[in-house]
PDB file of C-alpha atoms in Angstrom:
ATOM      1  CA  LYS U  93      83.241 113.069  81.051  1.00  0.00           C
ATOM      2  CA  GLY U  94      80.610 115.423  79.989  1.00  0.00           C
ATOM      3  CA  ASN U  95      79.328 117.921  82.595  1.00  0.00           C
ATOM      4  CA  ASP U  96      80.515 116.035  85.631  1.00  0.00           C
ATOM      5  CA  SER U  97      83.360 117.823  87.550  1.00  0.00           C
ATOM      6  CA  ILE U  98      86.331 116.261  89.174  1.00  0.00           C
ATOM      7  CA  VAL U  99      86.132 116.886  92.832  1.00  0.00           C
ATOM      8  CA  ASP U 100      89.445 115.754  93.971  1.00  0.00           C
ATOM      9  CA  PHE U 101      92.936 114.420  92.961  1.00  0.00           C
ATOM     10  CA  ALA U 102      96.314 113.094  94.014  1.00  0.00           C
ATOM     11  CA  VAL U 103      99.545 112.735  92.144  1.00  0.00           C
ATOM     12  CA  ASP U 104     101.910 109.726  92.072  1.00  0.00           C
ATOM     13  CA  VAL U 105     105.170 111.499  90.945  1.00  0.00           C
ATOM     14  CA  ARG U 106     107.292 108.381  90.876  1.00  0.00           C
ATOM     15  CA  ARG U 107     104.830 106.293  88.791  1.00  0.00           C
ATOM     16  CA  GLU U 108     103.705 109.436  86.808  1.00  0.00           C
ATOM     17  CA  LYS U 109     100.140 108.882  87.620  1.00  0.00           C
ATOM     18  CA  ILE U 110      97.187 111.166  88.453  1.00  0.00           C
ATOM     19  CA  PHE U 111      94.341 109.477  90.620  1.00  0.00           C
ATOM     20  CA  PHE U 112      90.953 111.608  90.589  1.00  0.00           C
ATOM     21  CA  VAL U 113      87.301 111.179  91.508  1.00  0.00           C
ATOM     22  CA  TYR U 114      84.196 112.640  89.925  1.00  0.00           C
ATOM     23  CA  GLU U 115      81.460 114.349  91.483  1.00  0.00           C
ATOM     24  CA  ASN U 116      78.626 112.293  90.036  1.00  0.00           C
ATOM     25  CA  ILE U 117      80.255 109.378  88.681  1.00  0.00           C
ATOM     26  CA  GLU U 118      81.224 106.333  91.142  1.00  0.00           C
ATOM     27  CA  GLY U 119      84.845 105.142  90.709  1.00  0.00           C
ATOM     28  CA  LEU U 120      88.342 106.026  91.347  1.00  0.00           C
ATOM     29  CA  PHE U 121      90.163 107.033  87.828  1.00  0.00           C
ATOM     30  CA  SER U 122      93.943 107.028  87.226  1.00  0.00           C
ATOM     31  CA  LEU U 123      95.624 108.696  84.336  1.00  0.00           C
ATOM     32  CA  ASP U 124      99.123 107.261  83.045  1.00  0.00           C
ATOM     33  CA  LEU U 125     100.832 110.595  82.308  1.00  0.00           C
ATOM     34  CA  LYS U 126     103.207 108.766  79.824  1.00  0.00           C
ATOM     35  CA  SER U 127     100.794 106.716  77.926  1.00  0.00           C
ATOM     36  CA  GLN U 128      97.756 108.981  78.550  1.00  0.00           C
ATOM     37  CA  GLU U 129      95.524 105.877  79.378  1.00  0.00           C
ATOM     38  CA  VAL U 130      92.799 106.113  81.606  1.00  0.00           C
ATOM     39  CA  ALA U 131      92.076 103.231  83.923  1.00  0.00           C
ATOM     40  CA  VAL U 132      88.877 102.965  86.204  1.00  0.00           C
ATOM     41  CA  MET U 133      88.169 100.895  89.628  1.00  0.00           C
ATOM     42  CA  LYS U 134      84.476 100.745  89.722  1.00  0.00           C
ATOM     43  CA  ASN U 135      83.842  99.022  93.036  1.00  0.00           C
ATOM     44  CA  VAL U 136      84.642 102.369  95.033  1.00  0.00           C
ATOM     45  CA  PRO U 137      82.190 104.103  97.587  1.00  0.00           C
ATOM     46  CA  PRO U 138      81.048 107.375  96.493  1.00  0.00           C
ATOM     47  CA  PRO U 139      84.184 109.585  96.974  1.00  0.00           C
ATOM     48  CA  LYS U 140      84.276 113.216  98.451  1.00  0.00           C
ATOM     49  CA  ARG U 141      88.015 113.391  99.035  1.00  0.00           C
ATOM     50  CA  ILE U 142      91.339 111.390  98.118  1.00  0.00           C
ATOM     51  CA  LEU U 143      94.735 111.112  99.474  1.00  0.00           C
ATOM     52  CA  TYR U 144      97.677 109.211  97.913  1.00  0.00           C
ATOM     53  CA  ASP U 145     100.237 107.174 100.034  1.00  0.00           C
ATOM     54  CA  TRP U 146     103.373 106.889  97.672  1.00  0.00           C
ATOM     55  CA  VAL U 147     105.036 104.352  99.993  1.00  0.00           C
ATOM     56  CA  THR U 148     102.356 101.693  99.823  1.00  0.00           C
ATOM     57  CA  GLU U 149     100.620 102.915  96.603  1.00  0.00           C
ATOM     58  CA  ASN U 150      97.348 103.115  98.473  1.00  0.00           C
ATOM     59  CA  VAL U 151      94.609 105.718  97.922  1.00  0.00           C
ATOM     60  CA  TYR U 152      92.602 106.835 100.843  1.00  0.00           C
ATOM     61  CA  ILE U 153      88.939 107.771 100.018  1.00  0.00           C
ATOM     62  CA  PHE U 154      86.863 109.752 102.316  1.00  0.00           C
ATOM     63  CA  SER U 155      83.260 108.892 101.138  1.00  0.00           C
ATOM     64  CA  ARG U 156      79.609 109.713 101.657  1.00  0.00           C
ATOM     65  CA  GLU U 157      76.498 108.525 100.099  1.00  0.00           C
ATOM     66  CA  GLY U 158      73.645 110.899 100.609  1.00  0.00           C
ATOM     67  CA  TYR U 159      72.959 111.532 104.321  1.00  0.00           C
ATOM     68  CA  LYS U 160      74.891 108.550 105.504  1.00  0.00           C
ATOM     69  CA  ASN U 161      78.039 108.961 107.739  1.00  0.00           C
ATOM     70  CA  TYR U 162      81.525 109.797 106.463  1.00  0.00           C
ATOM     71  CA  GLU U 163      83.881 106.649 105.733  1.00  0.00           C
ATOM     72  CA  LEU U 164      87.331 106.224 105.067  1.00  0.00           C
ATOM     73  CA  HIS U 165      88.300 103.405 102.580  1.00  0.00           C
ATOM     74  CA  ILE U 166      91.899 102.166 101.568  1.00  0.00           C
ATOM     75  CA  CYS U 167      91.919 101.305  98.039  1.00  0.00           C
ATOM     76  CA  ASN U 168      94.652  99.818  95.778  1.00  0.00           C
ATOM     77  CA  MET U 169      93.949 100.034  92.016  1.00  0.00           C
ATOM     78  CA  ASP U 170      96.581  97.542  91.052  1.00  0.00           C
ATOM     79  CA  LYS U 171      94.822  95.098  93.518  1.00  0.00           C
ATOM     80  CA  LYS U 172      91.433  96.319  92.496  1.00  0.00           C
ATOM     81  CA  SER U 173      90.357  96.212  96.174  1.00  0.00           C
ATOM     82  CA  CYS U 174      88.849  98.635  98.672  1.00  0.00           C
ATOM     83  CA  VAL U 175      88.440  98.090 102.575  1.00  0.00           C
ATOM     84  CA  MET U 176      86.647 100.567 104.937  1.00  0.00           C
ATOM     85  CA  ILE U 177      88.784 101.281 107.879  1.00  0.00           C
ATOM     86  CA  ASN U 178      86.798 104.029 109.768  1.00  0.00           C
ATOM     87  CA  LYS U 179      83.290 105.107 110.093  1.00  0.00           C
ATOM     88  CA  PHE U 180      82.726 108.799 111.311  1.00  0.00           C
ATOM     89  CA  GLY U 181      80.195 110.043 113.589  1.00  0.00           C
ATOM     90  CA  PHE U 182      76.625 111.468 112.769  1.00  0.00           C
ATOM     91  CA  ASN U 183      76.872 114.912 111.370  1.00  0.00           C
ATOM     92  CA  GLU U 184      80.525 114.715 111.086  1.00  0.00           C
ATOM     93  CA  ARG U 185      81.925 116.158 107.969  1.00  0.00           C
ATOM     94  CA  ILE U 186      85.751 115.513 106.776  1.00  0.00           C
ATOM     95  CA  SER U 187      86.594 118.931 105.216  1.00  0.00           C
ATOM     96  CA  MET U 188      90.316 118.691 104.996  1.00  0.00           C
ATOM     97  CA  ALA U 189      92.867 115.750 105.047  1.00  0.00           C
ATOM     98  CA  GLU U 190      96.535 115.347 104.937  1.00  0.00           C
ATOM     99  CA  ILE U 191      98.861 112.139 104.956  1.00  0.00           C
ATOM    100  CA  ASP U 192     102.275 111.351 105.917  1.00  0.00           C
ATOM    101  CA  PRO U 193     103.157 108.157 104.424  1.00  0.00           C
ATOM    102  CA  LEU U 194     106.567 107.962 106.176  1.00  0.00           C
ATOM    103  CA  LYS U 195     105.345 108.256 109.846  1.00  0.00           C
ATOM    104  CA  ARG U 196     102.182 106.433 108.827  1.00  0.00           C
ATOM    105  CA  TRP U 197      99.633 109.325 110.118  1.00  0.00           C
ATOM    106  CA  LEU U 198      96.687 110.805 108.724  1.00  0.00           C
ATOM    107  CA  PHE U 199      95.671 114.341 109.673  1.00  0.00           C
ATOM    108  CA  TYR U 200      92.024 115.506 109.055  1.00  0.00           C
ATOM    109  CA  VAL U 201      89.658 118.115 109.996  1.00  0.00           C
ATOM    110  CA  VAL U 202      86.003 117.349 111.350  1.00  0.00           C
ATOM    111  CA  ASP U 203      83.453 119.780 110.960  1.00  0.00           C
ATOM    112  CA  SER U 204      80.132 118.870 112.677  1.00  0.00           C
ATOM    113  CA  SER U 205      76.798 120.180 113.557  1.00  0.00           C
ATOM    114  CA  ILE U 206      74.104 119.384 116.244  1.00  0.00           C
ATOM    115  CA  PHE U 207      70.504 120.454 115.785  1.00  0.00           C
ATOM    116  CA  PHE U 208      71.568 123.146 113.268  1.00  0.00           C
ATOM    117  CA  SER U 209      74.139 124.586 115.391  1.00  0.00           C
ATOM    118  CA  ARG U 210      77.894 124.485 114.043  1.00  0.00           C
ATOM    119  CA  VAL U 211      80.204 122.942 116.488  1.00  0.00           C
ATOM    120  CA  PRO U 212      83.997 124.357 116.361  1.00  0.00           C
ATOM    121  CA  PRO U 213      86.139 122.154 113.913  1.00  0.00           C
ATOM    122  CA  LYS U 214      88.703 119.647 115.494  1.00  0.00           C
ATOM    123  CA  ILE U 215      91.938 118.413 113.970  1.00  0.00           C
ATOM    124  CA  PHE U 216      92.549 114.639 114.453  1.00  0.00           C
ATOM    125  CA  LYS U 217      95.091 112.302 113.612  1.00  0.00           C
ATOM    126  CA  MET U 218      95.089 108.739 112.987  1.00  0.00           C
ATOM    127  CA  ARG U 219      97.202 105.759 111.976  1.00  0.00           C
ATOM    128  CA  LEU U 220      97.035 104.763 108.287  1.00  0.00           C
ATOM    129  CA  ASP U 221      95.186 101.544 109.272  1.00  0.00           C
ATOM    130  CA  GLY U 222      92.445 103.426 111.092  1.00  0.00           C
ATOM    131  CA  SER U 223      93.724 102.804 114.586  1.00  0.00           C
ATOM    132  CA  GLU U 224      95.137 105.406 117.195  1.00  0.00           C
ATOM    133  CA  THR U 225      92.737 108.321 116.489  1.00  0.00           C
ATOM    134  CA  MET U 226      93.620 111.408 118.533  1.00  0.00           C
ATOM    135  CA  ARG U 227      92.245 114.799 118.966  1.00  0.00           C
ATOM    136  CA  LEU U 228      94.840 117.224 118.534  1.00  0.00           C
ATOM    137  CA  ARG U 229      93.258 120.834 118.405  1.00  0.00           C
ATOM    138  CA  GLU U 230      89.897 122.481 118.510  1.00  0.00           C
ATOM    139  CA  GLU U 231      89.518 125.714 116.824  1.00  0.00           C
ATOM    140  CA  SER U 232      86.539 128.169 116.366  1.00  0.00           C
ATOM    141  CA  ASP U 233      87.456 128.213 112.362  1.00  0.00           C
ATOM    142  CA  ILE U 234      89.482 126.289 110.332  1.00  0.00           C
ATOM    143  CA  SER U 235      89.928 127.298 106.780  1.00  0.00           C
ATOM    144  CA  ALA U 236      93.003 125.100 105.579  1.00  0.00           C
ATOM    145  CA  LEU U 237      95.534 122.554 106.641  1.00  0.00           C
ATOM    146  CA  THR U 238      98.605 121.230 105.580  1.00  0.00           C
ATOM    147  CA  ILE U 239     101.540 119.255 106.992  1.00  0.00           C
ATOM    148  CA  ASP U 240     105.500 119.394 106.499  1.00  0.00           C
ATOM    149  CA  ILE U 241     106.593 115.833 107.053  1.00  0.00           C
ATOM    150  CA  ASP U 242     110.126 116.727 107.435  1.00  0.00           C
ATOM    151  CA  SER U 243     109.759 119.021 110.423  1.00  0.00           C
ATOM    152  CA  GLN U 244     106.401 116.651 111.555  1.00  0.00           C
ATOM    153  CA  GLN U 245     104.407 120.142 112.024  1.00  0.00           C
ATOM    154  CA  VAL U 246     100.651 120.594 111.208  1.00  0.00           C
ATOM    155  CA  PHE U 247      99.933 124.005 109.683  1.00  0.00           C
ATOM    156  CA  TYR U 248      96.515 125.511 109.641  1.00  0.00           C
ATOM    157  CA  THR U 249      94.451 128.675 109.152  1.00  0.00           C
ATOM    158  CA  SER U 250      92.082 129.781 111.773  1.00  0.00           C
ATOM    159  CA  SER U 251      90.397 133.167 112.508  1.00  0.00           C
ATOM    160  CA  GLN U 252      92.582 135.021 110.141  1.00  0.00           C
ATOM    161  CA  SER U 253      96.076 133.383 111.346  1.00  0.00           C
ATOM    162  CA  LEU U 254      98.319 130.925 110.353  1.00  0.00           C
ATOM    163  CA  GLN U 255      99.352 128.601 113.146  1.00  0.00           C
ATOM    164  CA  SER U 256     101.077 125.290 113.561  1.00  0.00           C
ATOM    165  CA  PHE U 257     101.841 122.555 116.291  1.00  0.00           C
ATOM    166  CA  ASN U 258     103.813 119.307 116.395  1.00  0.00           C
ATOM    167  CA  TYR U 259     102.268 115.856 115.627  1.00  0.00           C
ATOM    168  CA  GLU U 260     101.498 115.513 119.032  1.00  0.00           C
ATOM    169  CA  GLY U 261      99.496 118.710 119.233  1.00  0.00           C
ATOM    170  CA  LYS U 262     102.058 120.565 121.306  1.00  0.00           C
ATOM    171  CA  ASN U 263     104.482 123.675 120.676  1.00  0.00           C
ATOM    172  CA  LYS U 264     101.542 125.807 119.052  1.00  0.00           C
ATOM    173  CA  ALA U 265     103.143 128.693 117.046  1.00  0.00           C
ATOM    174  CA  THR U 266     101.569 131.518 115.194  1.00  0.00           C
ATOM    175  CA  TYR U 267     103.144 132.952 112.109  1.00  0.00           C
ATOM    176  CA  LEU U 268     100.693 135.435 110.737  1.00  0.00           C
ATOM    177  CA  ASP U 269      97.963 137.137 112.727  1.00  0.00           C
ATOM    178  CA  GLN U 270      96.043 139.558 110.454  1.00  0.00           C
ATOM    179  CA  SER U 271      94.524 141.230 113.627  1.00  0.00           C
ATOM    180  CA  LYS U 272      97.977 142.082 114.827  1.00  0.00           C
ATOM    181  CA  MET U 273      98.915 143.245 111.467  1.00  0.00           C
ATOM    182  CA  LEU U 274      95.791 145.529 110.867  1.00  0.00           C
ATOM    183  CA  LYS U 275      96.384 147.246 113.998  1.00  0.00           C
TER     184      LYS U 275
END
């Protein structure tokens, strides 16, 4: 698509499809890996990040238009529909997110600032329908986030270390601490 960059993508291994979004083109795109056909759903808010729920075949889109608040939408390409399920606070930026389709949880990191001062990032979880939002952890810095759906653990990097906790925010563990390794 010319000079526009793909900003995020998600893969449906079972259906052999890739969902993706462009930086400056509104819409949710899908590529069928068998036929190489590209489909587009146009009535999609400006996407910044997408996640795929392989159980329901829904795509979760974090969107933001200009300086407006981030929003979370559930979209289904087969049904050609999108519904907003959450609107985030002023100056809150969703920097990372992961989904557990089996337990029906969405984990995400909120970076925010207040009057040009950075607030420590926070890890939240919420139900895939937008309900039951819970703050799990606050750290001075979070640079990566992933989950293990089998062990129900959230892993993240913070201040040069790799750490984890369970889905309830408890049993924190540190696996790699560069400050200890350098000594």
